[in-house]
């Protein structure tokens, strides 16, 4: 059984794009056999959503 891990990124900050890039890099390094990765994105207008297609 894999451990489910939520990765929250984005947001209203001026560092929005840096957060997105950093999250994608971190998710790409995670062992998908050990972890079920759930990306949770926050838009610049503070709307939340998730997708397994990043």
XYZ file of N, CA and C in Angstrom:
162
model
N 0.845 -1.187 0.000
C 0.000 0.000 0.000
C 0.882 1.239 0.000
N 0.568 2.166 -0.897
C 1.333 3.408 -0.976
C 0.805 4.439 0.014
N 1.676 5.312 0.437
C 1.316 6.416 1.326
C 0.837 7.569 0.456
N -0.335 8.113 0.766
C -0.872 9.252 0.005
C -0.259 10.536 0.549
N 0.321 11.345 -0.355
C 0.990 12.591 0.014
C 0.393 13.733 -0.805
N -0.118 14.749 -0.120
C -0.612 15.942 -0.802
C 0.498 16.968 -0.923
N 0.664 17.512 -2.133
C 1.662 18.554 -2.376
C 0.887 19.819 -2.740
N 0.921 20.804 -1.844
C 0.172 22.045 -2.035
C 1.120 23.108 -2.591
N 0.686 23.786 -3.664
C 1.560 24.768 -4.307
C 0.738 25.823 -5.028
N 1.410 26.923 -5.376
C 0.762 28.046 -6.060
C 0.465 29.148 -5.053
N -0.721 29.724 -5.153
C -1.148 30.752 -4.215
C -1.056 32.158 -4.771
N -1.429 33.107 -3.940
C -1.516 34.513 -4.339
C -0.175 35.231 -4.350
N 0.840 34.629 -3.815
C 2.151 35.255 -3.653
C 2.782 35.641 -4.992
N 3.690 36.604 -4.933
C 4.471 36.949 -6.128
C 5.397 35.796 -6.504
N 5.578 34.853 -5.614
C 6.412 33.672 -5.852
C 5.603 32.506 -6.422
N 4.431 32.781 -6.958
C 3.526 31.754 -7.471
C 4.240 30.795 -8.434
N 4.870 31.321 -9.457
C 5.515 30.491 -10.473
C 6.655 29.663 -9.885
N 7.394 30.236 -8.948
C 8.489 29.509 -8.292
C 7.904 28.328 -7.509
N 6.779 28.543 -6.846
C 6.122 27.490 -6.090
C 5.704 26.343 -7.008
N 5.141 26.674 -8.163
C 4.700 25.659 -9.118
C 5.897 24.840 -9.614
N 6.950 25.516 -10.015
C 8.140 24.826 -10.523
C 8.754 23.943 -9.443
N 8.871 24.460 -8.235
C 9.446 23.690 -7.129
C 8.615 22.456 -6.817
N 7.292 22.596 -6.829
C 6.413 21.458 -6.544
C 6.553 20.386 -7.609
N 6.589 20.782 -8.862
C 6.738 19.808 -9.949
C 8.069 19.081 -9.832
N 9.136 19.805 -9.533
C 10.443 19.172 -9.360
C 10.427 18.188 -8.195
N 9.813 18.561 -7.082
C 9.747 17.675 -5.916
C 8.919 16.430 -6.228
N 7.771 16.611 -6.892
C 6.923 15.467 -7.222
C 7.615 14.501 -8.172
N 8.404 15.042 -9.102
C 9.130 14.198 -10.054
C 10.199 13.354 -9.367
N 10.679 13.776 -8.218
C 11.716 13.040 -7.484
C 11.146 12.016 -6.512
N 9.845 12.063 -6.249
C 9.233 11.144 -5.282
C 9.073 9.754 -5.902
N 9.286 8.740 -5.104
C 9.158 7.347 -5.530
C 7.672 7.003 -5.648
N 7.182 6.849 -6.878
C 5.758 6.597 -7.101
C 5.341 5.187 -6.677
N 6.289 4.308 -6.455
C 5.951 2.981 -5.937
C 5.672 3.051 -4.433
N 6.247 4.048 -3.768
C 6.065 4.208 -2.328
C 4.979 5.228 -1.979
N 4.810 6.262 -2.838
C 3.886 7.355 -2.538
C 2.844 7.533 -3.635
N 1.620 7.806 -3.226
C 0.569 8.251 -4.139
C 0.528 9.771 -4.021
N 0.960 10.452 -5.052
C 1.112 11.911 -5.017
C -0.187 12.576 -5.465
N -0.690 13.499 -4.633
C -1.904 14.251 -4.957
C -1.527 15.730 -5.036
N -1.345 16.250 -6.267
C -1.022 17.670 -6.420
C -2.249 18.527 -6.096
N -2.063 19.528 -5.240
C -3.143 20.443 -4.867
C -2.694 21.854 -5.234
N -3.346 22.402 -6.244
C -2.951 23.687 -6.824
C -3.838 24.814 -6.312
N -3.216 25.953 -5.980
C -3.947 27.165 -5.592
C -3.662 28.222 -6.649
N -4.726 28.727 -7.285
C -4.547 29.744 -8.326
C -4.158 31.082 -7.706
N -3.809 32.013 -8.566
C -3.479 33.365 -8.098
C -4.695 34.084 -7.524
N -5.901 33.603 -7.859
C -7.128 34.197 -7.321
C -7.672 33.368 -6.158
N -6.828 32.495 -5.590
C -7.112 31.715 -4.385
C -8.170 30.631 -4.578
N -8.274 30.070 -5.790
C -9.149 28.916 -6.021
C -8.308 27.657 -5.909
N -8.845 26.640 -5.243
C -8.125 25.397 -5.000
C -8.634 24.302 -5.924
N -7.738 23.401 -6.315
C -8.119 22.254 -7.121
C -7.022 21.216 -7.066
N -7.322 20.025 -7.548
C -6.293 18.995 -7.577
C -6.401 18.183 -8.860
N -5.306 17.552 -9.218
C -5.246 16.738 -10.414
C -4.072 15.795 -10.308
N -4.221 14.626 -10.865
C -3.095 13.687 -10.916
C -2.417 13.753 -12.284
N -2.682 14.808 -13.045
C -2.156 14.912 -14.399
C -1.065 15.950 -14.559
N -0.315 16.238 -13.515
C 0.790 17.187 -13.617
C 2.079 16.459 -13.870
